[in-house]
Short mmCIF file of C-alpha atoms in Angstrom, two decimals:
data_model
loop_
_atom_site.label_atom_id
_atom_site.label_comp_id
_atom_site.label_asym_id
_atom_site.label_seq_id
_atom_site.Cartn_x
_atom_site.Cartn_y
_atom_site.Cartn_z
CA MET A 1 -36.12 -149.87 270.58
CA PRO A 2 -37.95 -153.45 270.74
CA ASP A 3 -41.65 -154.13 270.37
CA ARG A 4 -43.60 -155.88 271.64
CA ASP A 5 -42.99 -159.39 270.43
CA THR A 6 -39.64 -158.84 270.88
CA ILE A 7 -39.78 -158.23 274.31
CA ALA A 8 -41.72 -161.54 274.33
CA LEU A 9 -39.08 -163.14 273.08
CA ALA A 10 -36.40 -162.72 275.19
CA ILE A 11 -38.40 -163.81 277.96
CA ARG A 12 -39.66 -167.14 276.22
CA SER A 13 -36.52 -167.76 275.24
CA THR A 14 -34.82 -166.81 278.30
CA ARG A 15 -36.48 -168.81 280.18
CA GLU A 16 -36.06 -172.21 277.70
CA LYS A 17 -32.38 -171.87 278.03
CA GLN A 18 -32.90 -172.31 281.38
CA SER A 19 -35.83 -174.94 281.43
CA ILE A 20 -38.23 -173.75 283.43
CA THR A 21 -42.00 -174.06 282.84
CA GLN A 22 -44.75 -170.35 282.15
CA GLN A 23 -45.89 -172.13 285.99
CA GLN A 24 -42.48 -171.64 287.50
CA LEU A 25 -41.73 -168.46 286.49
CA ALA A 26 -45.39 -166.97 287.61
CA GLU A 27 -44.80 -168.18 290.93
CA GLN A 28 -40.56 -167.03 290.80
CA ALA A 29 -42.00 -163.07 289.66
CA GLY A 30 -45.24 -163.67 291.17
CA ILE A 31 -46.71 -161.57 288.74
CA GLY A 32 -49.90 -163.85 288.58
CA SER A 33 -50.62 -167.10 286.37
CA LEU A 34 -48.98 -169.36 284.24
CA GLN A 35 -51.48 -167.40 281.91
CA THR A 36 -50.15 -164.53 282.28
CA ILE A 37 -46.78 -165.57 281.08
CA SER A 38 -48.02 -166.99 278.44
CA ASP A 39 -50.33 -163.83 277.18
CA ILE A 40 -47.04 -161.36 277.34
CA GLU A 41 -44.74 -164.02 275.88
CA ARG A 42 -47.21 -164.04 272.84
CA GLY A 43 -46.74 -160.37 272.39
CA VAL A 44 -50.57 -160.43 273.55
CA ARG A 45 -50.47 -157.62 275.53
CA GLU A 46 -47.85 -155.21 276.55
CA VAL A 47 -46.00 -156.12 279.58
CA LYS A 48 -45.51 -153.36 282.38
CA ALA A 49 -42.00 -152.20 283.83
CA TRP A 50 -42.69 -153.32 287.09
CA GLU A 51 -43.69 -157.67 285.95
CA LEU A 52 -40.83 -156.82 283.79
CA VAL A 53 -38.43 -156.14 286.52
CA ARG A 54 -39.87 -159.47 288.12
CA VAL A 55 -39.09 -161.16 285.40
CA ALA A 56 -35.96 -160.54 284.71
CA ARG A 57 -34.52 -160.66 288.51
CA ALA A 58 -36.22 -164.17 288.17
CA LEU A 59 -33.80 -165.21 285.32
CA SER A 60 -31.08 -163.84 287.00
CA ILE A 61 -30.84 -161.58 283.68
CA PRO A 62 -30.29 -157.63 283.38
CA VAL A 63 -34.09 -156.16 282.19
CA ASP A 64 -32.43 -154.40 279.62
CA VAL A 65 -31.58 -158.48 277.65
CA LEU A 66 -35.08 -158.23 277.94
CA LEU A 67 -35.46 -155.29 276.32
CA GLY A 68 -33.01 -156.31 274.18
CA LEU A 69 -30.65 -153.00 274.82
CA GLN A 70 -28.12 -155.57 275.59
CA PRO A 71 -26.64 -158.72 274.29
CA ALA A 72 -27.97 -161.79 276.21
CA VAL A 73 -24.55 -163.00 277.41
CA SER A 74 -23.97 -166.56 275.29
CA MET A 75 -20.63 -168.43 275.74
CA ARG A 76 -19.23 -171.11 277.11
CA VAL A 77 -18.65 -171.41 280.00
CA PHE A 78 -17.07 -174.68 281.63
CA TRP A 79 -17.61 -176.68 283.83
CA ARG A 80 -15.67 -178.96 286.11
CA ARG A 81 -19.01 -182.17 286.11
CA GLY A 82 -22.00 -182.31 285.43
CA THR A 83 -25.23 -179.97 283.80
CA ALA A 84 -28.10 -180.59 286.96
CA GLN A 85 -30.76 -177.70 285.77
CA GLN A 86 -28.90 -176.23 288.71
CA SER A 87 -26.15 -175.55 287.06
CA ARG A 88 -28.22 -173.00 284.49
CA ARG A 89 -29.72 -170.98 286.85
CA ALA A 90 -25.93 -170.86 288.37
CA GLU A 91 -24.41 -170.39 285.29
CA SER A 92 -26.51 -167.46 284.33
CA LEU A 93 -25.68 -165.43 287.54
CA PHE A 94 -23.37 -166.28 287.31
CA LEU A 95 -22.15 -164.69 283.76
CA GLU A 96 -24.46 -161.79 285.61
CA ARG A 97 -21.86 -161.29 288.24
CA ALA A 98 -19.22 -161.00 285.84
CA ARG A 99 -21.06 -158.19 283.85
CA ARG A 100 -21.38 -156.73 286.18
CA PHE A 101 -18.32 -156.79 287.19
CA ALA A 102 -16.71 -154.69 284.29
CA LEU A 103 -19.29 -152.22 284.26
CA LEU A 104 -17.82 -151.52 287.67
CA GLU A 105 -14.37 -151.51 286.55
CA LEU A 106 -15.11 -149.56 283.44
CA TRP A 107 -17.35 -146.85 285.65
CA CYS A 108 -14.74 -146.63 288.74
CA GLU A 109 -12.28 -145.64 285.44
CA LEU A 110 -9.58 -149.00 286.68
CA PRO A 111 -6.26 -148.83 284.26
CA PRO A 112 -6.07 -151.07 281.52
CA VAL A 113 -3.68 -155.12 283.21
CA GLU A 114 -2.36 -157.35 281.57
CA PRO A 115 -4.35 -159.99 280.58
CA LEU A 116 -4.22 -163.55 282.05
CA PRO A 117 -1.25 -165.84 279.85
CA GLU A 118 -3.11 -168.67 277.29
CA TRP A 119 -0.38 -171.31 276.56
CA ALA A 120 -1.36 -173.86 273.51
CA LEU A 121 -2.11 -177.32 274.13
CA ASP A 122 -3.56 -179.80 272.06
CA PRO A 123 -5.65 -182.12 274.80
CA ARG A 124 -6.31 -184.52 272.83
CA THR A 125 -2.19 -185.41 272.61
CA ALA A 126 -0.57 -183.86 275.90
CA SER A 127 0.38 -185.36 278.06
CA PHE A 128 0.83 -185.62 282.64
CA ALA A 129 5.04 -184.31 281.75
CA ASP A 130 3.07 -181.00 279.16
CA ALA A 131 0.84 -179.61 282.17
CA SER A 132 3.91 -179.97 284.66
CA ARG A 133 6.25 -178.27 282.09
CA LEU A 134 2.33 -175.69 281.85
CA ALA A 135 2.80 -175.48 285.50
CA GLU A 136 5.95 -174.75 286.36
CA GLN A 137 6.08 -171.88 283.43
CA ALA A 138 2.71 -170.83 284.84
CA GLY A 139 3.96 -169.54 288.60
CA GLN A 140 7.09 -168.43 286.45
CA VAL A 141 5.57 -165.99 284.28
CA LEU A 142 2.49 -165.28 287.22
CA ASN A 143 5.65 -165.05 289.72
CA LEU A 144 3.77 -166.78 292.24
CA GLY A 145 6.97 -167.38 294.42
CA SER A 146 8.17 -170.52 296.12
CA ARG A 147 4.06 -170.43 298.33
CA PRO A 148 2.10 -170.22 295.04
CA ALA A 149 -1.13 -170.98 297.59
CA ALA A 150 -0.57 -168.13 299.07
CA SER A 151 0.05 -165.59 296.18
CA LEU A 152 -2.48 -167.17 293.28
CA LEU A 153 -5.79 -165.83 294.44
CA PRO A 154 -4.50 -162.31 294.90
CA THR A 155 -2.74 -162.30 292.05
CA LEU A 156 -5.52 -163.65 289.57
CA GLU A 157 -8.52 -160.61 291.06
CA GLU A 158 -5.89 -157.62 291.47
CA ARG A 159 -2.89 -158.57 288.81
CA PHE A 160 -4.88 -160.06 286.25
CA ARG A 161 -8.33 -158.89 287.06
CA VAL A 162 -9.58 -163.07 286.86
CA LYS A 163 -13.45 -162.45 288.70
CA VAL A 164 -14.02 -164.99 291.24
CA PHE A 165 -17.21 -166.13 293.01
CA TYR A 166 -19.15 -168.89 295.61
CA ASP A 167 -22.40 -170.23 294.35
CA ASP A 168 -23.58 -172.83 296.47
CA LEU A 169 -23.66 -175.78 293.48
CA GLY A 170 -25.13 -178.57 295.02
CA ASP A 171 -22.62 -182.03 295.74
CA ASP A 172 -23.08 -182.47 291.79
CA GLU A 173 -20.25 -179.67 290.59
CA SER A 174 -17.56 -178.05 292.20
CA ALA A 175 -16.70 -175.01 289.35
CA ALA A 176 -17.15 -173.77 286.54
CA THR A 177 -14.52 -170.94 283.79
CA VAL A 178 -15.25 -168.55 280.97
CA ARG A 179 -12.95 -166.36 279.27
CA GLY A 180 -15.95 -163.52 278.77
CA ASP A 181 -16.30 -159.84 277.24
CA PHE A 182 -15.65 -159.22 281.08
CA GLY A 183 -12.90 -161.19 281.48
CA PRO A 184 -11.94 -164.34 282.31
CA ALA A 185 -14.21 -166.06 285.61
CA ILE A 186 -13.84 -168.76 287.53
CA LEU A 187 -17.12 -169.57 289.87
CA MET A 188 -16.57 -171.54 292.43
CA ASN A 189 -18.93 -174.01 294.81
CA ALA A 190 -19.66 -172.63 298.03
CA ARG A 191 -20.25 -176.51 299.62
CA GLU A 192 -16.49 -177.47 298.45
CA ALA A 193 -13.94 -178.15 301.31
CA PRO A 194 -11.62 -175.43 302.44
CA TRP A 195 -8.75 -177.77 301.81
CA ARG A 196 -10.02 -178.15 298.43
CA ARG A 197 -10.39 -173.99 296.97
CA ASN A 198 -7.18 -173.09 297.00
CA TYR A 199 -6.13 -176.78 295.11
CA ASN A 200 -9.69 -175.79 292.55
CA PHE A 201 -8.34 -173.00 291.54
CA ALA A 202 -5.06 -173.78 290.57
CA HIS A 203 -7.43 -176.43 288.61
CA GLU A 204 -9.50 -173.89 287.18
CA LEU A 205 -6.31 -171.33 286.04
CA PHE A 206 -4.76 -174.41 283.90
CA HIS A 207 -8.70 -174.06 282.14
CA LEU A 208 -7.90 -170.24 281.90
CA VAL A 209 -4.63 -170.53 280.52
CA THR A 210 -5.50 -173.16 277.58
CA TRP A 211 -9.38 -171.54 276.93
CA SER A 212 -8.68 -170.61 273.33
CA ALA A 213 -6.45 -173.99 272.67
CA VAL A 214 -8.90 -176.28 273.67
CA ASP A 215 -11.17 -174.11 272.20
CA ALA A 216 -9.99 -174.67 269.00
CA HIS A 217 -10.36 -177.99 269.39
CA LEU A 218 -14.11 -178.69 270.07
CA PRO A 219 -16.37 -180.81 268.10
CA ALA A 220 -18.99 -178.59 266.11
CA ASP A 221 -21.50 -180.21 266.19
CA GLY A 222 -20.96 -178.90 269.33
CA SER A 223 -21.10 -183.04 271.46
CA GLU A 224 -19.19 -183.76 274.12
CA PRO A 225 -15.25 -184.41 273.42
CA ASP A 226 -13.64 -187.98 274.42
CA TRP A 227 -10.73 -185.84 275.93
CA LEU A 228 -12.10 -184.31 278.23
CA GLU A 229 -11.80 -187.01 281.95
CA LYS A 230 -7.76 -186.55 280.13
CA LEU A 231 -8.86 -182.65 280.63
CA GLU A 232 -9.55 -182.41 283.88
CA GLN A 233 -6.98 -184.96 284.52
CA LEU A 234 -4.58 -182.71 283.06
CA ALA A 235 -6.13 -180.00 285.33
CA ASN A 236 -4.77 -181.96 288.58
CA ALA A 237 -1.26 -182.34 287.19
CA PHE A 238 -1.20 -178.76 286.32
CA ALA A 239 -2.48 -177.91 290.00
CA SER A 240 -0.99 -179.86 292.10
CA ARG A 241 2.73 -179.22 290.15
CA LEU A 242 1.80 -175.32 290.59
CA LEU A 243 1.24 -175.06 294.04
CA LEU A 244 3.92 -177.82 295.26
CA PRO A 245 6.75 -176.70 293.31
CA ALA A 246 9.45 -178.84 292.92
CA ASP A 247 12.49 -177.29 294.51
CA ALA A 248 10.62 -176.10 297.20
CA VAL A 249 9.20 -178.89 298.71
CA GLU A 250 12.27 -181.42 298.19
CA SER A 251 14.26 -178.38 300.27
CA GLU A 252 11.73 -178.76 302.74
CA PHE A 253 11.02 -182.30 302.40
CA VAL A 254 14.57 -183.38 303.12
CA ALA A 255 15.21 -180.54 306.02
CA ARG A 256 12.11 -182.32 308.36
CA VAL A 257 13.74 -186.24 307.37
CA ARG A 258 15.63 -187.64 310.58
CA GLU A 259 17.08 -191.11 309.85
CA GLY A 260 15.45 -191.66 307.30
CA ARG A 261 12.02 -190.54 307.84
CA ILE A 262 9.73 -187.67 308.23
CA GLY A 263 7.83 -187.22 310.78
CA ASN A 264 3.23 -187.44 310.18
CA LEU A 265 3.25 -183.97 312.08
CA GLU A 266 5.75 -182.67 310.35
CA LEU A 267 4.10 -184.03 306.97
CA VAL A 268 0.60 -181.98 308.16
CA GLU A 269 3.03 -178.63 308.71
CA LEU A 270 4.65 -179.09 305.10
CA ALA A 271 0.79 -179.19 303.71
CA ARG A 272 -0.56 -175.85 305.83
CA GLN A 273 2.71 -174.03 305.11
CA PHE A 274 2.11 -174.85 300.80
CA ASP A 275 -1.93 -174.15 302.46
CA VAL A 276 -2.94 -177.25 300.75
CA SER A 277 -4.37 -180.30 301.56
CA THR A 278 -2.44 -183.31 303.33
CA ALA A 279 -3.41 -185.56 300.26
CA ALA A 280 -2.02 -183.49 297.25
CA LEU A 281 1.00 -183.02 299.84
CA LEU A 282 1.44 -186.33 300.30
CA TRP A 283 0.51 -187.76 296.47
CA ARG A 284 3.17 -184.33 294.81
CA VAL A 285 5.72 -186.41 297.22
CA VAL A 286 5.14 -190.47 296.54
CA ASN A 287 5.25 -188.89 292.74
CA MET A 288 8.10 -187.28 293.07
CA GLY A 289 9.05 -190.15 294.58
CA ARG A 290 9.62 -188.78 298.18
CA LEU A 291 6.75 -191.35 299.38
CA ARG A 292 5.61 -194.96 298.83
CA LYS A 293 2.42 -194.97 297.01
CA GLU A 294 1.52 -197.29 299.80
CA THR A 295 2.59 -195.26 302.23
CA ALA A 296 0.68 -192.39 301.74
CA GLU A 297 -2.71 -194.50 301.58
CA SER A 298 -1.86 -195.30 305.31
CA LEU A 299 -1.28 -192.74 306.53
CA LEU A 300 -4.69 -190.78 304.37
CA THR A 301 -6.92 -193.76 306.15
CA ASN A 302 -5.73 -193.71 309.54
CA ASP A 303 -7.83 -191.15 311.66
CA ASN A 304 -5.03 -190.18 314.34
CA PHE A 305 -3.37 -188.70 311.15
CA LYS A 306 -6.49 -186.99 310.10
CA ARG A 307 -7.69 -186.10 313.18
CA ALA A 308 -4.02 -184.47 313.29
CA ASP A 309 -4.46 -182.68 309.99
CA ARG A 310 -8.30 -181.23 311.18
CA GLN A 311 -6.95 -179.33 314.15
CA SER A 312 -3.79 -177.81 312.20
CA MET A 313 -6.30 -176.09 309.46
CA SER A 314 -6.22 -171.95 309.83
CA ASP A 315 -9.52 -170.71 311.30
CA ARG A 316 -9.64 -168.86 307.77
CA TRP A 317 -9.97 -172.31 305.85
CA TRP A 318 -13.34 -172.45 307.76
CA ALA A 319 -14.85 -169.50 307.25
CA PRO A 320 -17.57 -170.38 304.53
CA PRO A 321 -16.82 -167.45 301.60
CA GLY A 322 -19.52 -165.07 300.29
CA PRO A 323 -20.47 -164.87 297.52
CA LEU A 324 -19.50 -161.88 295.88
CA PRO A 325 -15.31 -160.57 296.62
CA ASP A 326 -14.38 -157.87 297.97
CA ARG A 327 -12.87 -156.53 295.14
CA PHE A 328 -16.46 -156.16 293.75
CA LYS A 329 -18.19 -154.83 296.77
CA ARG A 330 -15.64 -152.48 297.56
CA LEU A 331 -15.98 -151.17 293.41
CA ALA A 332 -19.47 -151.13 294.33
CA THR A 333 -19.39 -148.56 296.82
CA LEU A 334 -16.76 -146.33 295.13
CA ALA A 335 -18.83 -146.05 292.17
CA TYR A 336 -22.27 -145.12 294.20
CA ARG A 337 -20.07 -142.49 295.66
CA LYS A 338 -18.94 -141.55 292.23
CA GLY A 339 -21.74 -141.14 291.25
CA LYS A 340 -22.10 -144.23 288.88
CA VAL A 341 -24.77 -146.17 290.04
CA SER A 342 -28.07 -145.03 292.44
CA LYS A 343 -28.36 -146.37 295.91
CA ALA A 344 -31.05 -149.61 294.91
CA ARG A 345 -28.34 -149.77 292.12
CA LEU A 346 -26.16 -150.63 294.04
CA ALA A 347 -27.93 -153.08 296.50
CA GLU A 348 -28.30 -154.65 293.52
CA PHE A 349 -24.85 -154.95 292.78
CA LEU A 350 -24.66 -156.10 296.16
CA GLU A 351 -27.45 -158.35 296.57
CA VAL A 352 -29.36 -157.20 299.11
CA SER A 353 -32.00 -155.30 300.07
CA LEU A 354 -32.50 -151.51 299.27
CA SER A 355 -32.54 -150.57 303.28
CA GLU A 356 -29.26 -152.83 304.15
CA VAL A 357 -27.21 -150.86 301.67
CA PRO A 358 -24.14 -149.57 304.81
CA ASP A 359 -23.91 -145.92 305.59
CA ILE A 360 -21.91 -144.34 303.04
CA ASP A 361 -20.17 -141.18 304.04
CA LEU A 362 -21.55 -138.34 301.06
CA GLU A 363 -21.15 -135.71 303.08
CA ASP A 364 -17.44 -135.06 302.41
CA GLU A 365 -16.79 -135.09 299.17
CA SER A 366 -14.00 -133.40 299.38
CA VAL A 367 -12.24 -136.68 300.12
CA ALA A 368 -13.66 -138.65 297.54
CA GLU A 369 -12.82 -135.90 294.89
CA ALA A 370 -9.78 -134.43 296.26
CA SER A 371 -6.02 -135.14 294.90
CA VAL A 372 -2.44 -134.87 294.99
CA PRO A 373 -0.45 -134.30 292.14
CA ALA A 374 1.83 -137.35 291.58
CA ALA A 375 6.29 -137.12 291.10
CA MET B 1 -37.19 -121.63 298.05
CA SER B 2 -39.71 -123.08 295.30
CA PRO B 3 -43.38 -123.53 295.45
CA LYS B 4 -44.67 -126.36 296.93
CA PRO B 5 -45.89 -128.76 294.38
CA ALA B 6 -49.34 -130.49 294.59
CA SER B 7 -47.46 -133.61 294.53
CA LEU B 8 -44.02 -135.65 295.05
CA LEU B 9 -43.04 -138.81 292.54
CA LEU B 10 -40.83 -140.64 295.13
CA ASP B 11 -38.07 -142.86 294.01
CA ALA B 12 -37.49 -145.67 296.51
CA ASN B 13 -34.58 -145.45 298.32
CA ALA B 14 -36.56 -141.32 298.67
CA VAL B 15 -39.47 -143.43 300.53
CA LEU B 16 -37.39 -146.26 303.06
CA THR B 17 -35.96 -142.78 304.44
CA ALA B 18 -39.09 -140.78 304.73
CA PHE B 19 -40.56 -144.10 306.30
CA SER B 20 -37.21 -144.64 308.94
CA ARG B 21 -36.84 -141.06 309.65
CA GLY B 22 -40.59 -140.82 310.63
CA VAL B 23 -42.31 -138.34 308.27
CA TRP B 24 -44.07 -140.17 305.57
CA ASP B 25 -47.34 -139.16 306.95
CA ALA B 26 -46.21 -135.31 307.06
CA LEU B 27 -45.10 -135.93 303.35
CA MET B 28 -49.08 -137.73 302.04
CA ARG B 29 -50.63 -135.04 304.63
CA ASN B 30 -49.50 -132.64 302.07
CA TYR B 31 -49.24 -133.61 299.38
CA ARG B 32 -50.93 -136.05 296.70
CA VAL B 33 -47.51 -138.58 296.32
CA VAL B 34 -47.37 -140.93 293.27
CA LEU B 35 -45.55 -143.88 293.07
CA PRO B 36 -44.04 -145.21 289.99
CA SER B 37 -45.74 -148.93 289.99
CA ILE B 38 -41.74 -150.47 290.37
CA VAL B 39 -41.63 -148.96 293.44
CA VAL B 40 -44.71 -149.56 294.76
CA ARG B 41 -44.17 -153.76 293.27
CA ALA B 42 -40.66 -154.39 293.18
CA GLU B 43 -38.25 -152.53 294.83
CA ALA B 44 -39.19 -150.49 298.27
CA GLN B 45 -40.06 -153.60 300.18
CA PHE B 46 -38.97 -152.44 304.23
CA TYR B 47 -37.31 -149.71 305.90
CA VAL B 48 -35.40 -150.17 309.16
CA THR B 49 -36.51 -147.52 312.06
CA ALA B 50 -34.03 -145.22 312.38
CA ASP B 51 -32.62 -146.98 315.96
CA GLY B 52 -31.66 -149.71 313.18
CA ASP B 53 -33.49 -151.94 315.73
CA LYS B 54 -36.07 -153.47 313.75
CA LYS B 55 -37.33 -153.91 310.16
CA ILE B 56 -40.25 -153.15 308.91
CA TYR B 57 -42.13 -154.00 306.23
CA LEU B 58 -43.82 -152.10 303.20
CA ASP B 59 -47.44 -152.70 301.77
CA LEU B 60 -47.55 -149.97 299.44
CA GLU B 61 -49.56 -151.72 297.22
CA ALA B 62 -52.62 -151.40 300.15
CA LEU B 63 -52.37 -147.87 300.48
CA VAL B 64 -52.10 -147.84 296.37
CA THR B 65 -55.61 -149.57 296.65
CA ALA B 66 -56.72 -147.92 299.53
CA LYS B 67 -55.88 -144.36 297.41
CA ALA B 68 -53.60 -143.38 300.04
CA ILE B 69 -51.24 -142.92 297.21
CA ALA B 70 -51.04 -143.50 293.88
CA GLU B 71 -49.18 -145.23 291.55
CA TRP B 72 -47.97 -145.03 288.01
CA GLY B 73 -47.67 -147.77 285.40
CA ALA B 74 -45.24 -147.22 282.21
CA THR B 75 -44.94 -150.75 279.81
CA ALA B 76 -41.39 -151.69 279.19
CA ILE B 77 -41.50 -149.85 276.21
CA GLN B 78 -41.59 -146.97 278.38
CA LEU B 79 -38.75 -148.26 280.05
CA ALA B 80 -36.96 -148.46 277.13
CA ALA B 81 -37.47 -145.06 276.05
CA VAL B 82 -35.94 -143.27 278.69
CA LYS B 83 -32.87 -145.79 278.98
CA ALA B 84 -32.49 -144.92 274.69
CA ARG B 85 -31.80 -141.63 275.99
CA PHE B 86 -28.92 -141.86 277.53
CA LYS B 87 -25.42 -143.81 277.48
CA THR B 88 -25.99 -147.42 278.32
CA SER B 89 -23.18 -147.25 280.71
CA PHE B 90 -24.91 -144.49 282.35
CA SER B 91 -28.24 -145.91 281.91
CA GLN B 92 -26.96 -148.46 283.27
CA GLY B 93 -26.20 -147.05 287.23
CA LEU B 94 -29.95 -145.88 287.23
CA ASP B 95 -32.00 -148.25 289.05
CA ASP B 96 -35.25 -148.58 287.03
CA GLY B 97 -37.96 -147.23 289.66
CA GLU B 98 -36.07 -144.11 289.20
CA THR B 99 -36.18 -145.21 285.05
CA GLU B 100 -39.80 -145.38 285.49
CA ALA B 101 -40.09 -142.56 287.01
CA ILE B 102 -38.36 -139.93 284.05
CA ALA B 103 -40.82 -142.16 282.06
CA CYS B 104 -43.73 -140.56 284.22
CA LEU B 105 -42.88 -136.95 283.61
CA LEU B 106 -41.87 -137.06 280.39
CA SER B 107 -45.24 -138.79 280.28
CA GLY B 108 -47.21 -135.66 280.91
CA ALA B 109 -49.55 -137.99 282.86
CA GLU B 110 -48.81 -136.65 286.30
CA PRO B 111 -47.58 -132.21 285.43
CA GLU B 112 -47.53 -131.31 288.99
CA ALA B 113 -45.50 -133.84 290.07
CA VAL B 114 -41.76 -133.15 291.17
CA PHE B 115 -39.37 -135.97 291.42
CA ILE B 116 -37.66 -136.47 294.48
CA THR B 117 -34.70 -138.00 294.77
CA GLY B 118 -31.17 -138.46 296.91
CA ASP B 119 -29.13 -140.74 294.37
CA ARG B 120 -26.85 -138.03 292.74
CA ILE B 121 -27.11 -140.06 289.05
CA ALA B 122 -31.14 -139.74 289.40
CA ILE B 123 -30.52 -135.74 289.63
CA HIS B 124 -28.16 -135.93 286.43
CA ALA B 125 -30.69 -137.64 284.91
CA VAL B 126 -32.88 -135.53 285.43
CA THR B 127 -31.34 -132.51 285.05
CA MET B 128 -29.22 -133.71 281.62
CA LEU B 129 -32.58 -134.19 280.68
CA ASP B 130 -33.51 -130.50 281.21
CA MET B 131 -35.79 -131.10 282.83
CA GLY B 132 -33.83 -130.50 286.71
CA ASP B 133 -37.76 -128.23 287.99
CA ARG B 134 -39.26 -130.66 287.52
CA ALA B 135 -36.27 -132.32 290.29
CA SER B 136 -36.25 -131.45 294.35
CA CYS B 137 -35.21 -133.46 298.35
CA LEU B 138 -36.78 -134.73 300.76
CA GLU B 139 -35.61 -131.89 303.22
CA GLU B 140 -36.76 -129.12 300.77
CA VAL B 141 -39.91 -130.37 300.43
CA LEU B 142 -40.59 -131.14 304.09
CA GLU B 143 -39.74 -127.37 304.70
CA LEU B 144 -42.24 -126.67 302.35
CA CYS B 145 -44.54 -128.29 304.69
CA GLY B 146 -43.50 -126.62 307.63
CA HIS B 147 -41.67 -130.40 308.71
CA ARG B 148 -37.82 -129.94 310.24
CA THR B 149 -36.38 -133.35 310.15
CA ALA B 150 -33.05 -133.43 309.74
CA MET B 151 -32.06 -135.69 307.14
CA PRO B 152 -28.97 -137.72 305.87
CA TYR B 153 -27.04 -135.73 303.91
CA GLU B 154 -27.55 -137.27 300.58
CA HIS B 155 -32.18 -136.15 300.99
CA SER B 156 -29.97 -132.38 301.90
CA ARG B 157 -30.99 -129.02 299.87
CA ALA B 158 -26.67 -128.45 299.69
CA TYR B 159 -26.31 -131.67 298.44
CA TYR B 160 -28.83 -131.62 295.73
CA LYS B 161 -27.46 -128.42 294.70
CA ARG B 162 -24.42 -129.92 293.90
CA CYS B 163 -26.12 -132.91 291.83
CA ARG B 164 -27.95 -129.99 289.64
CA VAL B 165 -24.22 -128.43 289.12
CA GLU B 166 -23.25 -131.32 288.25
CA GLY B 167 -25.68 -132.56 285.90
CA GLY B 168 -26.40 -129.00 285.03
CA LYS B 169 -22.33 -129.30 283.16
CA ARG B 170 -23.40 -132.90 281.50
CA LEU B 171 -26.18 -131.58 279.76
CA VAL B 172 -24.22 -128.64 277.92
CA MET B 173 -21.15 -130.88 277.45
CA ARG B 174 -24.01 -134.14 276.47
CA ASP B 175 -21.76 -136.03 279.37
CA GLY B 176 -23.44 -139.29 279.32
CA LEU B 177 -27.02 -138.72 277.14
CA ALA B 178 -26.73 -141.08 273.38
#
């Protein structure tokens, strides 16, 4: 059982880890002054239950962590770019959402799934050819088909239960990945251009499938290794190869060549077919030796080409992603119907207020509890 | 029907439903209403009118200050003590206001209060702690004061009874208890 000092320490250490001042925490939690937080953190007085709840919300961590009933989630999160203060708050929220997702899966009694595979790769010595080979293997094992972008996210989410969230990470960061007790998870930047999303998924997948291998080579003192930039380049090479498999791209490209030339609009259509950005497609065919580098550079700065590119983009690319995936919301509702979670807790998980929880029909529980014999 | 209790201890869901269905005043007229501090200060912020048209913000702290309703606050440690009575996978499904309401029942501070909730897990929880007679539903307590307003199913006597039976089975099997 926790005591006053345990709770005090938990609040202070979490606040400091997120680089928040006592004044800021007091304001964000709405519980009076810096003095109140100071008294609480020094164990001078008891923490009231409602104060604890507000502090936990301000810090984006569960009440149970502050009570010492649940360990704080502490694991390596790999950020693609930057380590702005905002990242620590975003990281805390990301890990808490992933933890909740795993809890929902437990409450809904989902059967176990195959783990997302991992491959060995030494980041110090790996080449772009190694990354490309890895992409080919991954594409086959994950069974992504000849148009991998279309199946990548559903495969990750449904088959391997990779938890994918979105958050406004500003202009600094673009994504983060983690492999935790809750499984693999990805945080995407909701501000990222829509045509980069699939590419970013593939890039982050590289980090997930090489997680342990990279972990093994991280400096023990926590310092940043000198191969980090190279690792990102390997991830880019992986993404390109994964989403644009050579055979499929070659076949489609060749089919569109007429008298030694390929139309600009055909190139745009090819990018749409593979559901990647036009830039990704162009550089892929350059790497395949099917287009000159100067040609690609010229197209990418051509206004007419850029306009045609934009006009061809699917409406769904422009729909801003919500922070929580549909699967998360479905499981949360199911958990409520199964009586695993209260309505206010459901609201917390859905990140809405209690009054905004959609009406859920509980009356006909015969539907929820019904089952039929399986063949 | 049970005897009419003197005090009601409501969770956030019950509070918001009472307001949106226009029966809050009836509750206040006929009962001493006690709210867990978490409900007052962190959970019940606004309700939506029954026609879904308007969002009405609540100031429950003002009602407490005016002594129109009472507030009961647990300490963080009392909250932990309630959670420790259940398996983690169970207690994490209860919201903090409900956990505090259960702490209130266990503390003996409000010996005549009956906990009003429409949440299946909360009804299970009080039943599993063998305090099923210390809980009820909105439909029941409204009828006890002669008020008949249609309540959402989750706040009905039928749903409450069903959840009580389920909770009773869990108590026997010690399912979810620490």
